[in-house]
Coordinates of N, CA and C in Angstrom, one line a residue:
Chain A
X1297 N -22.2 -15.1 31.5 CA -21.1 -15.6 30.6 C -20.0 -14.7 30.5
X1298 N -18.8 -15.1 30.6 CA -17.6 -14.1 30.6 C -17.5 -13.5 29.2
X1299 N -17.1 -12.3 29.1 CA -16.9 -11.6 27.9 C -15.8 -10.7 27.9
X1300 N -15.3 -10.4 26.7 CA -14.3 -9.3 26.5 C -15.0 -7.9 26.5
X1301 N -14.4 -7.1 27.2 CA -14.9 -5.7 27.2 C -13.7 -4.7 26.7
X1302 N -14.3 -3.6 26.0 CA -13.3 -2.7 25.6 C -13.9 -1.2 25.8
X1303 N -12.9 -0.4 26.2 CA -13.3 1.1 26.3 C -12.4 1.9 25.6
X1304 N -12.7 3.1 25.2 CA -14.1 3.5 25.0 C -14.7 2.8 23.9
X1305 N -16.0 3.0 23.8 CA -16.7 2.5 22.6 C -16.5 3.4 21.3
X1306 N -16.2 4.6 21.5 CA -15.9 5.4 20.5 C -15.0 6.5 21.0
X1307 N -13.9 6.7 20.1 CA -12.9 7.7 20.4 C -12.6 8.6 19.2
X1308 N -12.8 9.9 19.4 CA -12.5 10.9 18.4 C -11.2 11.5 18.7
X1309 N -10.2 11.7 17.8 CA -8.9 12.3 18.0 C -8.5 13.1 16.9
X1310 N -7.5 14.0 17.2 CA -7.0 14.8 16.0 C -5.7 14.1 15.6
X1311 N -5.5 14.1 14.3 CA -4.3 13.7 13.7 C -3.1 14.1 14.4
X1312 N -2.1 13.1 14.7 CA -0.9 13.4 15.4 C -1.0 13.1 16.9
X1313 N -2.2 12.9 17.4 CA -2.4 12.8 18.8 C -2.1 11.2 19.2
X1314 N -1.8 10.9 20.4 CA -1.7 9.6 20.8 C -3.0 9.1 21.4
X1315 N -3.4 7.9 21.1 CA -4.6 7.2 21.8 C -4.2 5.9 22.4
X1316 N -5.0 5.7 23.3 CA -4.8 4.4 24.0 C -6.1 3.7 24.1
X1317 N -6.2 2.5 23.5 CA -7.4 1.7 23.5 C -7.3 0.6 24.6
X1318 N -8.3 0.4 25.3 CA -8.3 -0.5 26.3 C -9.2 -1.8 26.2
X1319 N -8.7 -2.9 26.7 CA -9.5 -4.1 26.6 C -9.3 -4.9 27.9
X1320 N -10.3 -5.6 28.3 CA -10.2 -6.6 29.4 C -10.5 -7.8 28.9
X1321 N -9.6 -8.7 28.7 CA -9.9 -10.0 28.1 C -10.7 -10.9 29.0
X1322 N -11.1 -12.0 28.6 CA -11.7 -13.1 29.4 C -10.7 -13.5 30.5
X1323 N -11.1 -13.7 31.8 CA -10.1 -13.8 32.8 C -9.1 -14.9 32.8
X1324 N -9.5 -16.0 32.4 CA -8.6 -17.1 32.3 C -7.9 -17.4 31.0
X1325 N -8.1 -16.4 30.0 CA -7.5 -16.6 28.7 C -6.1 -16.1 28.8
X1326 N -5.2 -16.7 27.9 CA -3.8 -16.6 27.8 C -3.3 -15.8 26.6
X1327 N -4.1 -15.8 25.6 CA -3.7 -15.2 24.2 C -4.6 -14.1 24.0
X1328 N -4.0 -13.0 23.6 CA -4.6 -11.8 23.3 C -4.3 -11.2 22.0
X1329 N -5.3 -10.5 21.3 CA -5.2 -10.0 20.0 C -5.7 -8.7 19.8
X1330 N -5.2 -7.9 18.8 CA -5.8 -6.8 18.3 C -6.1 -6.9 16.8
X1331 N -7.2 -6.6 16.5 CA -7.6 -6.6 15.0 C -8.2 -5.2 14.6
X1332 N -8.3 -4.9 13.4 CA -9.0 -3.7 13.1 C -9.8 -3.8 11.8
X1333 N -10.8 -3.1 11.6 CA -11.7 -3.2 10.5 C -12.0 -1.7 10.0
X1334 N -11.4 -1.4 8.9 CA -11.8 -0.1 8.2 C -13.2 -0.2 7.8
X1335 N -13.9 0.8 7.9 CA -15.3 0.8 7.5 C -15.7 0.1 6.2
X1336 N -16.5 -0.9 6.2 CA -17.0 -1.5 5.0 C -15.9 -2.6 4.5
X1337 N -14.8 -2.8 5.2 CA -13.8 -3.7 4.7 C -13.7 -4.9 5.6
X1338 N -12.8 -5.8 5.3 CA -12.7 -7.0 6.2 C -11.9 -6.7 7.4
X1339 N -12.0 -7.6 8.4 CA -11.3 -7.5 9.6 C -9.7 -7.9 9.3
X1340 N -8.9 -7.2 9.8 CA -7.4 -7.4 9.6 C -6.7 -7.6 11.0
X1341 N -5.8 -8.6 11.1 CA -5.0 -8.8 12.2 C -3.9 -7.7 12.3
X1342 N -3.8 -7.4 13.6 CA -2.7 -6.4 14.0 C -1.5 -7.2 14.8
X1343 N -1.9 -7.8 15.9 CA -0.8 -8.2 16.8 C -1.5 -9.3 17.7
X1344 N -0.7 -10.2 18.1 CA -1.0 -11.1 19.1 C 0.0 -11.1 20.3
X1345 N -0.4 -11.5 21.3 CA 0.3 -11.3 22.7 C 0.2 -12.6 23.5
X1346 N 1.2 -13.0 24.0 CA 1.2 -14.3 24.8 C 2.3 -14.2 25.8
X1347 N 2.2 -14.5 27.0 CA 3.2 -14.7 28.0 C 4.0 -13.4 28.1
X1348 N 3.2 -12.2 28.1 CA 3.8 -10.9 28.2 C 4.7 -10.5 27.1
X1349 N 4.4 -11.0 25.9 CA 5.3 -10.5 24.8 C 4.5 -10.7 23.6
X1350 N 4.9 -9.9 22.5 CA 4.2 -10.0 21.2 C 4.7 -11.4 20.6
X1351 N 3.7 -12.1 20.2 CA 4.0 -13.4 19.6 C 3.9 -13.3 18.0
X1352 N 3.1 -12.5 17.5 CA 3.1 -12.2 16.0 C 2.6 -10.9 15.9
X1353 N 3.0 -10.2 14.7 CA 2.5 -9.0 14.3 C 2.4 -8.8 12.8
X1354 N 1.5 -8.1 12.3 CA 1.3 -8.0 10.9 C 2.1 -6.8 10.4
X1355 N 2.1 -6.5 9.1 CA 2.8 -5.4 8.5 C 2.2 -4.1 8.9
X1356 N 0.9 -4.1 9.2 CA 0.2 -2.9 9.6 C 0.8 -2.4 11.0
X1357 N 1.2 -3.3 11.8 CA 1.7 -3.0 13.2 C 3.0 -2.5 13.1
X1358 N 3.3 -1.2 12.8 CA 4.5 -0.7 12.7 C 4.9 0.1 14.0
X1359 N 6.0 0.9 13.9 CA 6.6 1.5 15.2 C 5.6 2.5 15.8
X1360 N 4.6 2.8 15.1 CA 3.5 3.8 15.6 C 2.6 3.0 16.7
X1361 N 2.6 1.8 16.6 CA 1.8 0.9 17.5 C 2.5 0.2 18.5
X1362 N 1.9 0.0 19.7 CA 2.5 -0.8 20.7 C 1.4 -1.4 21.6
X1363 N 1.6 -2.5 22.3 CA 0.8 -3.1 23.2 C 1.3 -3.4 24.5
X1364 N 0.5 -3.4 25.5 CA 0.9 -3.6 26.8 C -0.2 -4.4 27.7
X1365 N 0.4 -5.1 28.5 CA -0.6 -5.7 29.6 C 0.0 -5.2 30.9
X1366 N -0.6 -4.0 31.3 CA 0.0 -3.4 32.4 C -0.3 -3.9 33.8
X1367 N -1.3 -4.7 33.8 CA -1.5 -5.4 35.0 C -2.3 -6.8 34.7
X1368 N -2.8 -7.5 35.6 CA -3.3 -8.8 35.4 C -4.6 -8.9 34.6
X1369 N -5.2 -7.7 34.2 CA -6.5 -7.8 33.6 C -6.6 -6.9 32.3
X1370 N -5.9 -5.8 32.3 CA -6.0 -5.0 31.1 C -5.0 -5.3 29.9
X1371 N -5.4 -5.1 28.8 CA -4.5 -5.2 27.5 C -4.8 -4.0 26.6
X1372 N -3.7 -3.3 26.4 CA -3.9 -1.9 25.7 C -3.3 -1.9 24.4
X1373 N -3.8 -1.0 23.5 CA -3.1 -0.8 22.2 C -2.9 0.7 22.2
X1374 N -1.7 1.1 21.9 CA -1.4 2.6 21.8 C -1.0 2.9 20.4
X1375 N -1.5 3.9 19.9 CA -1.1 4.5 18.7 C -0.5 5.8 19.0
X1376 N 0.8 6.0 18.7 CA 1.6 7.1 19.2 C 1.2 8.4 18.4
X1377 N 1.1 8.4 17.2 CA 0.7 9.6 16.5 C -0.2 9.3 15.3
X1378 N -1.5 9.4 15.7 CA -2.6 8.9 14.9 C -2.5 9.6 13.4
X1379 N -3.0 8.9 12.5 CA -3.1 9.3 11.1 C -4.6 9.1 10.7
X1380 N -5.0 9.9 9.5 CA -6.3 9.8 9.1 C -6.7 8.3 8.8
X1381 N -5.7 7.5 8.2 CA -5.9 6.2 7.8 C -6.1 5.2 9.0
X1382 N -5.8 5.6 10.2 CA -6.0 4.9 11.4 C -7.5 4.8 11.8
X1383 N -8.3 5.5 11.2 CA -9.8 5.6 11.5 C -10.3 4.1 11.1
X1384 N -10.8 3.6 12.1 CA -11.3 2.2 12.0 C -12.0 1.7 13.2
X1385 N -12.6 0.5 13.1 CA -13.1 -0.2 14.4 C -11.9 -1.1 14.8
X1386 N -11.6 -1.0 16.1 CA -10.4 -1.8 16.6 C -11.0 -2.8 17.6
X1387 N -10.8 -4.1 17.3 CA -11.3 -5.2 18.1 C -10.2 -5.8 18.8
X1388 N -10.5 -6.0 20.2 CA -9.6 -6.9 21.0 C -10.3 -8.3 21.0
X1389 N -9.5 -9.3 21.0 CA -10.0 -10.7 21.2 C -9.1 -11.5 22.2
X1390 N -9.6 -12.6 22.8 CA -8.8 -13.4 23.6 C -9.2 -14.8 23.3
X1391 N -8.2 -15.7 23.7 CA -8.4 -17.2 23.5 C -7.6 -17.8 24.6
X1392 N -7.8 -19.1 24.8 CA -7.1 -19.8 25.8 C -8.2 -20.5 26.6
X1393 N -8.1 -21.1 27.6 CA -6.9 -20.9 28.7 C -5.8 -21.9 28.4
X1394 N -6.1 -22.9 27.5 CA -5.0 -23.9 27.3 C -4.6 -23.8 25.8
X1395 N -3.6 -24.3 25.5 CA -3.2 -24.4 24.1 C -4.2 -25.5 23.5
X1396 N -4.5 -25.2 22.2 CA -5.6 -26.1 21.6 C -6.9 -25.6 21.6
X1397 N -7.1 -24.6 22.5 CA -8.4 -23.9 22.5 C -8.3 -22.7 21.6
X1398 N -8.8 -22.8 20.4 CA -8.6 -21.8 19.4 C -9.6 -20.8 19.2
X1399 N -10.9 -21.0 19.8 CA -11.9 -20.0 19.5 C -11.5 -18.6 20.2
X1400 N -11.5 -17.6 19.3 CA -11.3 -16.3 19.7 C -12.5 -15.5 19.9
X1401 N -12.6 -15.0 21.1 CA -13.9 -14.2 21.5 C -13.5 -12.7 21.4
X1402 N -14.3 -12.0 20.6 CA -14.1 -10.6 20.4 C -14.8 -9.7 21.4
X1403 N -14.2 -8.6 21.6 CA -14.9 -7.5 22.4 C -15.9 -6.8 21.4
X1404 N -16.6 -5.8 21.9 CA -17.6 -5.1 21.2 C -17.0 -4.1 20.2
X1405 N -15.6 -3.8 20.4 CA -14.9 -2.9 19.5 C -14.8 -1.4 20.0
X1406 N -13.8 -0.7 19.6 CA -13.7 0.7 19.8 C -13.7 1.4 18.3
X1407 N -14.6 2.2 18.1 CA -14.4 2.9 16.9 C -13.7 4.1 17.0
X1408 N -12.5 4.2 16.3 CA -11.6 5.4 16.3 C -11.8 6.1 15.2
X1409 N -12.0 7.5 15.3 CA -12.1 8.4 14.3 C -11.0 9.4 14.5
X1410 N -10.2 9.6 13.3 CA -9.1 10.5 13.4 C -9.5 11.7 12.5
X1411 N -9.5 12.9 13.0 CA -9.9 14.0 12.2 C -8.7 15.0 11.8
Chain B
X11 N -2.3 -14.5 -3.1 CA -3.6 -15.3 -3.3 C -4.4 -15.2 -2.0
X12 N -5.8 -15.0 -2.2 CA -6.5 -14.8 -1.0 C -6.6 -16.2 -0.2
X13 N -6.5 -16.1 1.0 CA -6.5 -17.3 1.8 C -8.0 -17.7 2.1
X14 N -8.9 -16.8 2.2 CA -10.3 -17.0 2.5 C -11.2 -16.3 1.4
X15 N -12.1 -17.0 0.8 CA -12.8 -16.4 -0.2 C -14.3 -16.6 0.0
X16 N -15.0 -15.5 0.2 CA -16.4 -15.5 0.3 C -17.0 -14.8 -1.0
X17 N -17.7 -15.6 -1.8 CA -18.0 -15.2 -3.2 C -19.3 -14.4 -3.2
X18 N -20.1 -14.6 -2.1 CA -21.4 -14.0 -2.1 C -21.4 -12.6 -1.3
X19 N -21.4 -11.5 -1.9 CA -21.4 -10.2 -1.2 C -22.8 -10.0 -0.4
X20 N -23.8 -10.6 -1.0 CA -25.1 -10.5 -0.3 C -26.1 -11.7 -0.5
X21 N -26.8 -12.0 0.4 CA -27.7 -13.1 0.4 C -29.1 -12.7 0.9
X22 N -30.2 -13.2 0.2 CA -31.5 -13.0 0.7 C -32.2 -14.3 1.0
X23 N -32.8 -14.3 2.2 CA -33.7 -15.6 2.5 C -34.8 -15.1 3.3
X24 N -35.9 -16.0 3.2 CA -37.1 -15.6 3.9 C -37.0 -16.4 5.2
X25 N -37.7 -15.8 6.2 CA -37.8 -16.3 7.5 C -38.2 -17.8 7.4
X26 N -37.6 -18.5 8.4 CA -37.9 -19.9 8.5 C -37.2 -20.9 7.5
X27 N -36.7 -20.2 6.4 CA -35.9 -21.1 5.4 C -34.5 -21.3 5.9
X28 N -33.8 -22.3 5.3 CA -32.4 -22.5 5.5 C -31.7 -21.7 4.5
X29 N -30.4 -21.4 4.9 CA -29.5 -20.7 3.9 C -28.1 -21.1 4.1
X30 N -27.4 -21.2 3.0 CA -25.9 -21.6 3.1 C -25.1 -20.4 2.5
X31 N -24.1 -20.1 3.4 CA -23.2 -19.0 3.0 C -21.9 -19.8 2.7
X32 N -21.3 -19.3 1.6 CA -20.1 -20.1 1.1 C -18.8 -19.5 1.5
X33 N -17.9 -20.4 1.8 CA -16.4 -20.0 2.1 C -15.5 -21.1 1.6
X34 N -14.6 -20.6 0.8 CA -13.5 -21.6 0.4 C -12.2 -21.0 0.9
X35 N -11.2 -21.8 1.1 CA -9.9 -21.4 1.7 C -8.8 -22.0 1.1
X36 N -7.7 -21.5 1.4 CA -6.5 -22.0 0.7 C -5.3 -22.1 1.7
X37 N -4.7 -23.3 1.9 CA -3.7 -23.4 2.9 C -2.9 -24.7 2.5
X38 N -1.7 -24.7 2.7 CA -0.9 -25.9 2.6 C -0.6 -26.6 3.9
X39 N -1.0 -26.1 5.0 CA -0.8 -26.6 6.3 C -1.8 -27.6 6.6
X40 N -1.3 -28.9 7.0 CA -2.4 -29.9 7.4 C -3.1 -29.6 8.6
X41 N -2.7 -28.7 9.4 CA -3.3 -28.3 10.7 C -3.9 -26.9 10.6
X42 N -5.2 -26.7 10.5 CA -5.8 -25.5 10.5 C -7.2 -25.4 11.1
X43 N -7.8 -24.4 11.3 CA -9.0 -24.2 11.9 C -9.9 -23.1 11.1
X44 N -11.2 -23.4 11.1 CA -12.0 -22.5 10.3 C -13.2 -22.0 11.3
X45 N -13.5 -20.7 11.2 CA -14.4 -20.1 12.1 C -15.4 -19.3 11.2
X46 N -16.5 -19.2 11.9 CA -17.6 -18.2 11.4 C -17.9 -17.2 12.5
X47 N -18.0 -15.9 12.0 CA -18.4 -14.9 12.9 C -19.6 -14.2 12.4
X48 N -20.4 -13.6 13.2 CA -21.5 -12.9 12.7 C -21.2 -11.3 13.2
X49 N -21.5 -10.4 12.4 CA -21.4 -8.9 12.8 C -22.6 -8.3 12.5
X50 N -23.5 -8.2 13.5 CA -24.7 -7.2 13.3 C -24.4 -5.8 13.0
X51 N -25.4 -5.1 12.7 CA -25.2 -3.6 12.5 C -24.6 -2.9 13.6
X52 N -24.8 -3.3 14.8 CA -24.1 -2.7 16.0 C -22.6 -2.9 16.0
X53 N -22.1 -3.8 15.2 CA -20.6 -3.7 15.0 C -19.8 -4.8 15.7
X54 N -20.5 -5.5 16.7 CA -19.6 -6.4 17.4 C -19.4 -7.7 16.6
X55 N -18.4 -8.5 17.0 CA -18.1 -9.8 16.2 C -18.5 -10.8 17.2
X56 N -19.4 -11.7 16.7 CA -20.0 -12.8 17.5 C -19.5 -14.2 17.0
X57 N -18.7 -14.9 17.9 CA -18.3 -16.2 17.4 C -19.5 -17.1 17.3
X58 N -19.6 -17.9 16.1 CA -20.6 -18.8 15.9 C -20.3 -20.3 16.0
X59 N -19.1 -20.6 15.2 CA -18.9 -22.1 15.2 C -17.5 -22.2 14.7
X60 N -16.8 -23.3 15.1 CA -15.4 -23.6 14.7 C -15.4 -25.1 14.2
X61 N -14.4 -25.3 13.2 CA -14.2 -26.6 12.7 C -12.6 -26.8 12.6
X62 N -12.1 -27.8 13.2 CA -10.7 -28.0 13.1 C -10.5 -29.1 11.9
X63 N -9.2 -29.0 11.3 CA -9.0 -29.7 10.1 C -9.0 -31.2 10.4
X64 N -8.8 -31.5 11.6 CA -8.7 -33.0 11.9 C -10.1 -33.5 12.5
X65 N -11.0 -32.6 12.7 CA -12.3 -33.1 13.2 C -13.0 -33.9 12.2
X66 N -13.4 -35.1 12.8 CA -14.1 -36.1 11.9 C -15.5 -35.8 11.5
X67 N -16.1 -35.0 12.4 CA -17.5 -34.6 12.0 C -17.7 -33.2 11.8
X68 N -18.7 -32.8 11.1 CA -19.0 -31.5 10.9 C -19.5 -30.8 12.2
X69 N -19.0 -29.6 12.3 CA -19.4 -28.8 13.6 C -20.8 -28.5 13.6
X70 N -21.5 -28.5 14.6 CA -22.8 -27.9 14.8 C -23.0 -27.1 16.1
X71 N -23.8 -26.0 16.1 CA -24.0 -25.2 17.2 C -25.4 -24.8 17.0
X72 N -26.4 -25.4 17.6 CA -27.8 -24.9 17.5 C -28.2 -24.9 16.1
X73 N -28.6 -23.8 15.6 CA -29.1 -23.6 14.2 C -28.0 -23.6 13.2
X74 N -26.8 -23.5 13.7 CA -25.6 -23.3 12.8 C -25.0 -24.6 12.6
X75 N -24.6 -24.9 11.3 CA -23.8 -26.1 11.0 C -22.7 -25.7 10.1
X76 N -21.7 -26.4 10.0 CA -20.6 -26.1 9.1 C -20.5 -27.3 8.2
X77 N -20.6 -27.1 6.9 CA -20.6 -28.2 5.9 C -19.1 -28.1 5.5
X78 N -18.3 -29.0 6.1 CA -16.9 -29.0 5.9 C -16.5 -30.0 4.8
X79 N -16.0 -29.5 3.6 CA -15.5 -30.4 2.6 C -14.1 -30.2 2.3
X80 N -13.3 -31.1 3.0 CA -11.8 -30.8 2.9 C -11.2 -30.9 1.6
X81 N -11.6 -31.9 0.9 CA -11.0 -32.0 -0.5 C -11.3 -30.8 -1.4
X82 N -12.4 -30.2 -1.2 CA -12.8 -29.1 -2.0 C -12.4 -27.8 -1.4
X83 N -11.8 -27.9 -0.1 CA -11.4 -26.7 0.7 C -12.6 -25.7 0.9
X84 N -13.6 -26.3 1.2 CA -14.8 -25.4 1.5 C -15.3 -25.6 3.0
X85 N -15.8 -24.6 3.5 CA -16.4 -24.6 4.9 C -17.6 -23.7 5.0
X86 N -18.7 -24.2 4.4 CA -19.9 -23.4 4.2 C -20.6 -23.4 5.5
X87 N -21.2 -22.2 5.8 CA -22.1 -22.1 7.0 C -23.6 -22.4 6.6
X88 N -24.2 -23.2 7.3 CA -25.6 -23.4 7.1 C -26.5 -22.9 8.2
X89 N -27.3 -22.1 8.0 CA -28.2 -21.5 9.0 C -29.7 -22.2 8.7
X90 N -30.1 -22.9 9.7 CA -31.4 -23.5 9.5 C -32.5 -22.6 10.1
X91 N -33.7 -22.6 9.6 CA -34.8 -22.0 10.1 C -34.5 -20.5 10.4
X92 N -34.1 -19.7 9.4 CA -33.6 -18.3 9.5 C -34.6 -17.4 10.3
X93 N -34.1 -16.6 11.1 CA -34.9 -15.7 11.8 C -34.6 -14.2 11.5
X94 N -35.4 -13.2 11.7 CA -35.1 -11.9 11.4 C -33.8 -11.4 12.0
X95 N -33.6 -11.9 13.3 CA -32.3 -11.5 13.9 C -31.1 -11.9 13.3
X96 N -31.2 -12.9 12.4 CA -30.0 -13.4 11.7 C -29.4 -12.5 10.6
X97 N -30.2 -11.4 10.4 CA -29.7 -10.3 9.4 C -28.4 -9.7 9.9
X98 N -27.3 -9.9 9.2 CA -26.0 -9.4 9.7 C -25.1 -9.7 8.6
X99 N -23.8 -9.3 8.8 CA -22.7 -9.6 8.0 C -22.0 -10.9 8.6
X100 N -21.7 -11.8 7.8 CA -21.0 -13.0 8.3 C -19.7 -13.2 7.6
X101 N -18.7 -13.4 8.5 CA -17.3 -13.6 8.1 C -16.9 -15.0 8.3
X102 N -16.2 -15.5 7.3 CA -15.4 -16.8 7.5 C -13.9 -16.5 7.8
X103 N -13.3 -17.2 8.6 CA -11.9 -16.9 9.0 C -11.2 -18.2 9.2
X104 N -9.9 -18.1 9.0 CA -9.0 -19.3 9.2 C -7.8 -19.0 10.0
X105 N -7.4 -20.0 10.8 CA -6.3 -20.0 11.5 C -5.3 -21.2 10.9
X106 N -4.1 -20.9 10.5 CA -3.2 -21.9 9.9 C -1.8 -21.7 10.2
X107 N -1.0 -22.5 9.7 CA 0.5 -22.4 9.8 C 1.0 -22.4 11.2
X108 N 0.3 -23.1 12.1 CA 0.7 -23.1 13.5 C 0.6 -21.9 14.3
X109 N 0.1 -20.9 13.6 CA -0.2 -19.5 14.3 C -1.6 -19.5 14.8
X110 N -1.9 -18.6 15.7 CA -3.2 -18.5 16.3 C -4.0 -17.4 15.7
X111 N -3.4 -16.5 14.9 CA -4.1 -15.3 14.3 C -5.1 -15.8 13.2
X112 N -6.1 -15.0 13.1 CA -7.1 -15.3 12.1 C -7.0 -14.4 10.8
X113 N -7.3 -15.1 9.8 CA -7.4 -14.3 8.5 C -8.7 -14.4 8.0
X114 N -9.3 -13.2 7.9 CA -10.8 -13.2 7.4 C -11.0 -13.0 6.0
X115 N -12.3 -13.5 5.6 CA -12.8 -13.2 4.3 C -13.4 -11.9 4.3
X116 N -13.9 -11.5 3.0 CA -14.6 -10.1 3.0 C -16.0 -10.1 3.5
X117 N -16.6 -11.3 3.7 CA -17.9 -11.3 4.4 C -19.1 -11.4 3.5
X118 N -20.3 -11.8 3.9 CA -21.5 -11.9 3.2 C -22.5 -11.3 4.1
X119 N -23.2 -10.3 3.4 CA -24.3 -9.7 4.1 C -25.6 -10.5 3.9
X120 N -26.2 -11.0 5.0 CA -27.4 -11.7 4.9 C -28.6 -11.0 5.3
X121 N -29.6 -10.8 4.5 CA -30.8 -10.3 4.9 C -32.0 -11.3 5.0
X122 N -32.6 -11.4 6.0 CA -33.7 -12.1 6.3 C -35.1 -11.4 6.2
X123 N -35.9 -11.8 5.4 CA -37.2 -11.0 5.2 C -38.4 -11.7 5.8
X124 N -39.4 -11.1 6.3 CA -40.6 -11.8 7.0 C -41.3 -12.7 5.9

């Protein structure tokens, strides 16, 4: 069964460093998302991506964040200068292949720890 | 105002019994969708079931069913014949306003005992 994959599973970085989180969505999906979950809290939307551009973003997704689909399979989230409060589980999700298919399938997550 | 409310921080159930996890939602958009996800201790988010606002029948997927009461704005998840592997955090989520992003509730921790 197709699934969303994410790498790495765990990333430890120092405050101020740049990190790139990688995702491979389900191959025929057209909509891609990033969410985050701070430990013990609910899942929060960051950004959605469709047709090679951002379609929606939340207040959390400020100038320190960016997303990219560098090739036909990968979808990345970059945090330019990490802060302690960026420590969280980051989930990539995808949906599609046609409009009206709303189920979002999540990857296993990347746990980001900023020290 | 919260869009998704899950009032049960924790629920306990015995193996083989049924359990209902509550979820109420708030939206003024006539077109919306409701989702349930399971998050085991390993951390991944597992899609369980989806209900669209225009669906005539309640959604079912194996042992999971969604008790959708539109007038009460509730979308409770019913798990029949609970298994030990059902112990996990369960999140209710909604898509509305013509957007595809999900808004999640705070979750309910379900513990299934032998």
